[in-house]
Amino acid sequence: MKVAFLVAPEGVEQVELTDPWQAVRDAGGTPRLVSTKPGRIQAFDHLDKADTFEVDQVVKDATVGEYDALVLPGGVANPDFLRLDIKAVAFAKGFFDAGKPVAAICHAPWTLVEADVVRGRTLTSWPSLRTDITNAGGTWVDEQVKVCTSGPNALITSRKPDDLKAFCEAFLEEFSKTTKGSAS
C-alpha cells in the first residue's frame, strides 16, 4: 500500500501528519510526502512552529497512478495554501476520478471543496467548515469519524486531533479493502 500525504510547504498540523503516517507504516504501507515545492515542509503545533519534514515528491511530478490512497492532513493554513495550487487540487481530485480512497481530517476538506468532490457526499471536519461543505453540495455531520461510500471512492473524514485514533483505524480499514490484490 503506497499512500500519498499531500501537504503545503507550511501550515500542516504536525500530529495530523505524523500519527496517520505512522499508522500507514505500522500497517506495512509506504507513506510518501507530496508537496507543492521541493525541500522541507514546516509543520505546526496549532500556531507554533514544530518540526520540518523532507518532501519525497513534488505534486507537479506526481501521478495518482503511483498511489493506492491519499491522506490530507489538516491545519488551518495547510489546506488553504493547497486549494490555491491548481496541481494540488487536480491531484486530490484525481483520486476521486480513479475511485481510490481519500482520508481527510480537520480543515483538510477545504481542498476537497475546491476540487468539487464533496457534492452528494457526507463528511465531517473541523466545525468551521460546515457551511463551506454544505455550500459545496455535501452533507456535514458532527461525528468522530465518517466513512462515506456513496460516491466513486471511499471518503474517510474526522474532525480534529482528538479523533486521530478512530480516523487512522477507519482509513486503514478502507485502504486495505481497496488495495487487496494490489501489487504495491
PDB file of C-alpha atoms in Angstrom:
ATOM      1  CA  MET A   1       0.000   0.000   0.000  1.00  0.00           C
ATOM      2  CA  LYS A   2       1.612   3.246  -1.178  1.00  0.00           C
ATOM      3  CA  VAL A   3      -0.080   6.321   0.319  1.00  0.00           C
ATOM      4  CA  ALA A   4       0.407   9.950  -0.723  1.00  0.00           C
ATOM      5  CA  PHE A   5       0.296  12.555   2.052  1.00  0.00           C
ATOM      6  CA  LEU A   6      -0.436  15.862   0.331  1.00  0.00           C
ATOM      7  CA  VAL A   7       0.684  18.953   2.253  1.00  0.00           C
ATOM      8  CA  ALA A   8       1.607  22.566   1.599  1.00  0.00           C
ATOM      9  CA  PRO A   9       5.149  23.809   2.307  1.00  0.00           C
ATOM     10  CA  GLU A  10       3.931  25.130   5.658  1.00  0.00           C
ATOM     11  CA  GLY A  11       0.937  25.038   7.935  1.00  0.00           C
ATOM     12  CA  VAL A  12       0.205  21.329   8.357  1.00  0.00           C
ATOM     13  CA  GLU A  13      -0.839  20.312  11.871  1.00  0.00           C
ATOM     14  CA  GLN A  14       2.069  18.040  12.818  1.00  0.00           C
ATOM     15  CA  VAL A  15       0.133  15.392  14.735  1.00  0.00           C
ATOM     16  CA  GLU A  16      -2.351  15.113  11.835  1.00  0.00           C
ATOM     17  CA  LEU A  17       0.612  14.241   9.615  1.00  0.00           C
ATOM     18  CA  THR A  18       2.717  12.098  11.937  1.00  0.00           C
ATOM     19  CA  ASP A  19       0.020   9.888  13.516  1.00  0.00           C
ATOM     20  CA  PRO A  20      -1.559   8.798  10.193  1.00  0.00           C
ATOM     21  CA  TRP A  21       1.948   8.443   8.681  1.00  0.00           C
ATOM     22  CA  GLN A  22       2.957   6.079  11.491  1.00  0.00           C
ATOM     23  CA  ALA A  23      -0.332   4.173  11.164  1.00  0.00           C
ATOM     24  CA  VAL A  24       0.395   3.536   7.464  1.00  0.00           C
ATOM     25  CA  ARG A  25       3.949   2.391   8.301  1.00  0.00           C
ATOM     26  CA  ASP A  26       2.709   0.147  11.134  1.00  0.00           C
ATOM     27  CA  ALA A  27       0.261  -1.457   8.685  1.00  0.00           C
ATOM     28  CA  GLY A  28       3.167  -2.273   6.337  1.00  0.00           C
ATOM     29  CA  GLY A  29       2.443   0.537   3.904  1.00  0.00           C
ATOM     30  CA  THR A  30       4.696   3.133   2.327  1.00  0.00           C
ATOM     31  CA  PRO A  31       3.807   6.754   3.094  1.00  0.00           C
ATOM     32  CA  ARG A  32       5.220   9.445   0.774  1.00  0.00           C
ATOM     33  CA  LEU A  33       5.213  13.174   1.440  1.00  0.00           C
ATOM     34  CA  VAL A  34       3.956  15.091  -1.601  1.00  0.00           C
ATOM     35  CA  SER A  35       4.050  18.893  -1.598  1.00  0.00           C
ATOM     36  CA  THR A  36       3.837  21.842  -3.945  1.00  0.00           C
ATOM     37  CA  LYS A  37       7.543  22.674  -3.555  1.00  0.00           C
ATOM     38  CA  PRO A  38      10.686  20.552  -3.066  1.00  0.00           C
ATOM     39  CA  GLY A  39      12.788  20.613   0.102  1.00  0.00           C
ATOM     40  CA  ARG A  40      11.297  20.512   3.575  1.00  0.00           C
ATOM     41  CA  ILE A  41       7.835  21.389   4.836  1.00  0.00           C
ATOM     42  CA  GLN A  42       7.245  23.251   8.091  1.00  0.00           C
ATOM     43  CA  ALA A  43       4.745  21.577  10.408  1.00  0.00           C
ATOM     44  CA  PHE A  44       2.928  23.373  13.203  1.00  0.00           C
ATOM     45  CA  ASP A  45       1.550  22.568  16.629  1.00  0.00           C
ATOM     46  CA  HIS A  46      -1.544  24.752  16.316  1.00  0.00           C
ATOM     47  CA  LEU A  47       0.031  28.211  15.784  1.00  0.00           C
ATOM     48  CA  ASP A  48       3.582  27.340  16.877  1.00  0.00           C
ATOM     49  CA  LYS A  49       6.275  26.050  14.544  1.00  0.00           C
ATOM     50  CA  ALA A  50       7.044  22.392  15.127  1.00  0.00           C
ATOM     51  CA  ASP A  51       9.291  20.035  13.119  1.00  0.00           C
ATOM     52  CA  THR A  52      10.221  20.042   9.457  1.00  0.00           C
ATOM     53  CA  PHE A  53       9.887  17.057   7.125  1.00  0.00           C
ATOM     54  CA  GLU A  54      11.595  16.166   3.858  1.00  0.00           C
ATOM     55  CA  VAL A  55       9.395  16.200   0.751  1.00  0.00           C
ATOM     56  CA  ASP A  56       9.510  12.925  -1.202  1.00  0.00           C
ATOM     57  CA  GLN A  57       7.835  14.202  -4.354  1.00  0.00           C
ATOM     58  CA  VAL A  58       6.620  17.479  -5.809  1.00  0.00           C
ATOM     59  CA  VAL A  59       2.943  17.354  -6.793  1.00  0.00           C
ATOM     60  CA  LYS A  60       3.667  18.514 -10.361  1.00  0.00           C
ATOM     61  CA  ASP A  61       5.699  15.303 -10.828  1.00  0.00           C
ATOM     62  CA  ALA A  62       3.247  13.004  -9.034  1.00  0.00           C
ATOM     63  CA  THR A  63       0.517  10.888 -10.610  1.00  0.00           C
ATOM     64  CA  VAL A  64      -2.484   9.284  -8.960  1.00  0.00           C
ATOM     65  CA  GLY A  65      -1.494   6.000 -10.633  1.00  0.00           C
ATOM     66  CA  GLU A  66       1.598   5.793  -8.418  1.00  0.00           C
ATOM     67  CA  TYR A  67      -0.508   5.624  -5.259  1.00  0.00           C
ATOM     68  CA  ASP A  68      -3.178   3.430  -3.716  1.00  0.00           C
ATOM     69  CA  ALA A  69      -4.698   6.134  -1.488  1.00  0.00           C
ATOM     70  CA  LEU A  70      -4.443   9.760  -0.360  1.00  0.00           C
ATOM     71  CA  VAL A  71      -4.281  11.295   3.117  1.00  0.00           C
ATOM     72  CA  LEU A  72      -4.956  15.003   3.571  1.00  0.00           C
ATOM     73  CA  PRO A  73      -3.770  16.212   6.984  1.00  0.00           C
ATOM     74  CA  GLY A  74      -5.252  19.406   8.347  1.00  0.00           C
ATOM     75  CA  GLY A  75      -4.014  22.562   9.976  1.00  0.00           C
ATOM     76  CA  VAL A  76      -5.744  25.818   9.117  1.00  0.00           C
ATOM     77  CA  ALA A  77      -3.116  27.171   6.707  1.00  0.00           C
ATOM     78  CA  ASN A  78      -2.209  23.875   5.024  1.00  0.00           C
ATOM     79  CA  PRO A  79      -5.434  23.244   3.056  1.00  0.00           C
ATOM     80  CA  ASP A  80      -5.870  26.971   2.457  1.00  0.00           C
ATOM     81  CA  PHE A  81      -2.499  27.011   0.641  1.00  0.00           C
ATOM     82  CA  LEU A  82      -3.282  23.746  -1.179  1.00  0.00           C
ATOM     83  CA  ARG A  83      -6.608  24.923  -2.550  1.00  0.00           C
ATOM     84  CA  LEU A  84      -4.825  27.798  -4.267  1.00  0.00           C
ATOM     85  CA  ASP A  85      -2.497  25.409  -6.128  1.00  0.00           C
ATOM     86  CA  ILE A  86      -4.111  24.067  -9.318  1.00  0.00           C
ATOM     87  CA  LYS A  87      -1.875  20.993  -9.468  1.00  0.00           C
ATOM     88  CA  ALA A  88      -2.520  20.085  -5.824  1.00  0.00           C
ATOM     89  CA  VAL A  89      -6.289  20.392  -6.305  1.00  0.00           C
ATOM     90  CA  ALA A  90      -6.131  18.311  -9.502  1.00  0.00           C
ATOM     91  CA  PHE A  91      -4.026  15.665  -7.745  1.00  0.00           C
ATOM     92  CA  ALA A  92      -6.586  15.348  -4.936  1.00  0.00           C
ATOM     93  CA  LYS A  93      -9.485  15.257  -7.421  1.00  0.00           C
ATOM     94  CA  GLY A  94      -7.686  12.548  -9.382  1.00  0.00           C
ATOM     95  CA  PHE A  95      -8.118  10.075  -6.524  1.00  0.00           C
ATOM     96  CA  PHE A  96     -11.896  10.532  -6.742  1.00  0.00           C
ATOM     97  CA  ASP A  97     -11.815  10.173 -10.537  1.00  0.00           C
ATOM     98  CA  ALA A  98      -9.788   6.959 -10.163  1.00  0.00           C
ATOM     99  CA  GLY A  99     -12.050   5.540  -7.437  1.00  0.00           C
ATOM    100  CA  LYS A 100      -9.206   5.480  -4.901  1.00  0.00           C
ATOM    101  CA  PRO A 101      -9.811   6.144  -1.192  1.00  0.00           C
ATOM    102  CA  VAL A 102      -9.153   9.541   0.368  1.00  0.00           C
ATOM    103  CA  ALA A 103      -8.849  10.377   4.070  1.00  0.00           C
ATOM    104  CA  ALA A 104      -9.082  13.994   5.275  1.00  0.00           C
ATOM    105  CA  ILE A 105      -9.013  15.403   8.795  1.00  0.00           C
ATOM    106  CA  CYS A 106      -9.838  18.725  10.427  1.00  0.00           C
ATOM    107  CA  HIS A 107      -9.538  21.624   7.906  1.00  0.00           C
ATOM    108  CA  ALA A 108      -8.336  19.343   5.064  1.00  0.00           C
ATOM    109  CA  PRO A 109     -11.763  19.117   3.370  1.00  0.00           C
ATOM    110  CA  TRP A 110     -11.204  22.680   2.129  1.00  0.00           C
ATOM    111  CA  THR A 111      -9.001  21.140  -0.565  1.00  0.00           C
ATOM    112  CA  LEU A 112     -11.850  18.760  -1.449  1.00  0.00           C
ATOM    113  CA  VAL A 113     -14.354  21.625  -1.604  1.00  0.00           C
ATOM    114  CA  GLU A 114     -12.030  23.362  -4.071  1.00  0.00           C
ATOM    115  CA  ALA A 115     -11.757  20.133  -6.089  1.00  0.00           C
ATOM    116  CA  ASP A 116     -15.594  19.999  -6.264  1.00  0.00           C
ATOM    117  CA  VAL A 117     -15.749  16.413  -4.964  1.00  0.00           C
ATOM    118  CA  VAL A 118     -17.932  16.777  -1.852  1.00  0.00           C
ATOM    119  CA  ARG A 119     -21.217  17.173  -3.752  1.00  0.00           C
ATOM    120  CA  GLY A 120     -23.551  14.353  -2.678  1.00  0.00           C
ATOM    121  CA  ARG A 121     -21.098  13.103  -0.041  1.00  0.00           C
ATOM    122  CA  THR A 122     -21.467  13.023   3.742  1.00  0.00           C
ATOM    123  CA  LEU A 123     -18.431  14.088   5.725  1.00  0.00           C
ATOM    124  CA  THR A 124     -17.186  15.669   8.895  1.00  0.00           C
ATOM    125  CA  SER A 125     -14.476  18.240   9.571  1.00  0.00           C
ATOM    126  CA  TRP A 126     -13.490  20.983  11.949  1.00  0.00           C
ATOM    127  CA  PRO A 127     -16.867  22.653  12.686  1.00  0.00           C
ATOM    128  CA  SER A 128     -15.983  25.936  10.945  1.00  0.00           C
ATOM    129  CA  LEU A 129     -16.008  24.150   7.553  1.00  0.00           C
ATOM    130  CA  ARG A 130     -19.665  23.117   7.887  1.00  0.00           C
ATOM    131  CA  THR A 131     -21.005  25.988   5.774  1.00  0.00           C
ATOM    132  CA  ASP A 132     -18.304  25.527   3.101  1.00  0.00           C
ATOM    133  CA  ILE A 133     -19.098  21.823   2.799  1.00  0.00           C
ATOM    134  CA  THR A 134     -22.856  22.449   2.723  1.00  0.00           C
ATOM    135  CA  ASN A 135     -22.471  25.207   0.114  1.00  0.00           C
ATOM    136  CA  ALA A 136     -20.398  22.808  -1.999  1.00  0.00           C
ATOM    137  CA  GLY A 137     -23.256  20.278  -2.016  1.00  0.00           C
ATOM    138  CA  GLY A 138     -22.047  17.995   0.753  1.00  0.00           C
ATOM    139  CA  THR A 139     -23.753  16.957   3.959  1.00  0.00           C
ATOM    140  CA  TRP A 140     -21.833  17.835   7.122  1.00  0.00           C
ATOM    141  CA  VAL A 141     -22.146  15.702  10.268  1.00  0.00           C
ATOM    142  CA  ASP A 142     -20.583  16.153  13.704  1.00  0.00           C
ATOM    143  CA  GLU A 143     -19.086  12.687  14.177  1.00  0.00           C
ATOM    144  CA  GLN A 144     -15.696  11.441  15.319  1.00  0.00           C
ATOM    145  CA  VAL A 145     -15.154   9.700  12.001  1.00  0.00           C
ATOM    146  CA  LYS A 146     -17.354   9.409   8.922  1.00  0.00           C
ATOM    147  CA  VAL A 147     -16.840   6.869   6.162  1.00  0.00           C
ATOM    148  CA  CYS A 148     -18.809   7.789   3.049  1.00  0.00           C
ATOM    149  CA  THR A 149     -19.002   5.244   0.245  1.00  0.00           C
ATOM    150  CA  SER A 150     -21.818   6.906  -1.704  1.00  0.00           C
ATOM    151  CA  GLY A 151     -19.558   8.055  -4.487  1.00  0.00           C
ATOM    152  CA  PRO A 152     -16.785   6.844  -6.750  1.00  0.00           C
ATOM    153  CA  ASN A 153     -14.479   6.126  -3.798  1.00  0.00           C
ATOM    154  CA  ALA A 154     -14.354   5.773  -0.037  1.00  0.00           C
ATOM    155  CA  LEU A 155     -14.058   9.150   1.703  1.00  0.00           C
ATOM    156  CA  ILE A 156     -12.934   8.981   5.332  1.00  0.00           C
ATOM    157  CA  THR A 157     -13.109  12.169   7.397  1.00  0.00           C
ATOM    158  CA  SER A 158     -12.594  13.239  11.008  1.00  0.00           C
ATOM    159  CA  ARG A 159     -12.968  16.478  12.948  1.00  0.00           C
ATOM    160  CA  LYS A 160      -9.796  17.098  14.973  1.00  0.00           C
ATOM    161  CA  PRO A 161      -6.633  15.660  16.538  1.00  0.00           C
ATOM    162  CA  ASP A 162      -8.655  14.060  19.351  1.00  0.00           C
ATOM    163  CA  ASP A 163     -10.242  11.851  16.645  1.00  0.00           C
ATOM    164  CA  LEU A 164      -6.917  10.569  15.263  1.00  0.00           C
ATOM    165  CA  LYS A 165      -7.118   7.039  16.689  1.00  0.00           C
ATOM    166  CA  ALA A 166     -10.564   6.426  15.169  1.00  0.00           C
ATOM    167  CA  PHE A 167      -9.534   8.216  11.948  1.00  0.00           C
ATOM    168  CA  CYS A 168      -6.455   6.039  11.458  1.00  0.00           C
ATOM    169  CA  GLU A 169      -8.363   2.822  12.198  1.00  0.00           C
ATOM    170  CA  ALA A 170     -11.129   3.759   9.758  1.00  0.00           C
ATOM    171  CA  PHE A 171      -8.899   4.815   6.868  1.00  0.00           C
ATOM    172  CA  LEU A 172      -6.631   1.778   7.258  1.00  0.00           C
ATOM    173  CA  GLU A 173      -9.678  -0.484   7.065  1.00  0.00           C
ATOM    174  CA  GLU A 174     -10.951   1.268   3.914  1.00  0.00           C
ATOM    175  CA  PHE A 175      -7.486   1.451   2.331  1.00  0.00           C
ATOM    176  CA  SER A 176      -6.981  -2.285   2.884  1.00  0.00           C
ATOM    177  CA  LYS A 177     -10.293  -3.078   1.139  1.00  0.00           C
ATOM    178  CA  THR A 178      -9.205  -1.105  -1.918  1.00  0.00           C
ATOM    179  CA  THR A 179      -5.626  -2.330  -2.046  1.00  0.00           C
ATOM    180  CA  LYS A 180      -6.275  -6.063  -1.602  1.00  0.00           C
ATOM    181  CA  GLY A 181      -4.588  -7.713  -4.528  1.00  0.00           C
ATOM    182  CA  SER A 182      -2.629  -4.545  -5.328  1.00  0.00           C
ATOM    183  CA  ALA A 183       0.963  -5.029  -6.412  1.00  0.00           C
ATOM    184  CA  SER A 184       2.091  -2.159  -4.166  1.00  0.00           C
TER     185      SER A 184
END
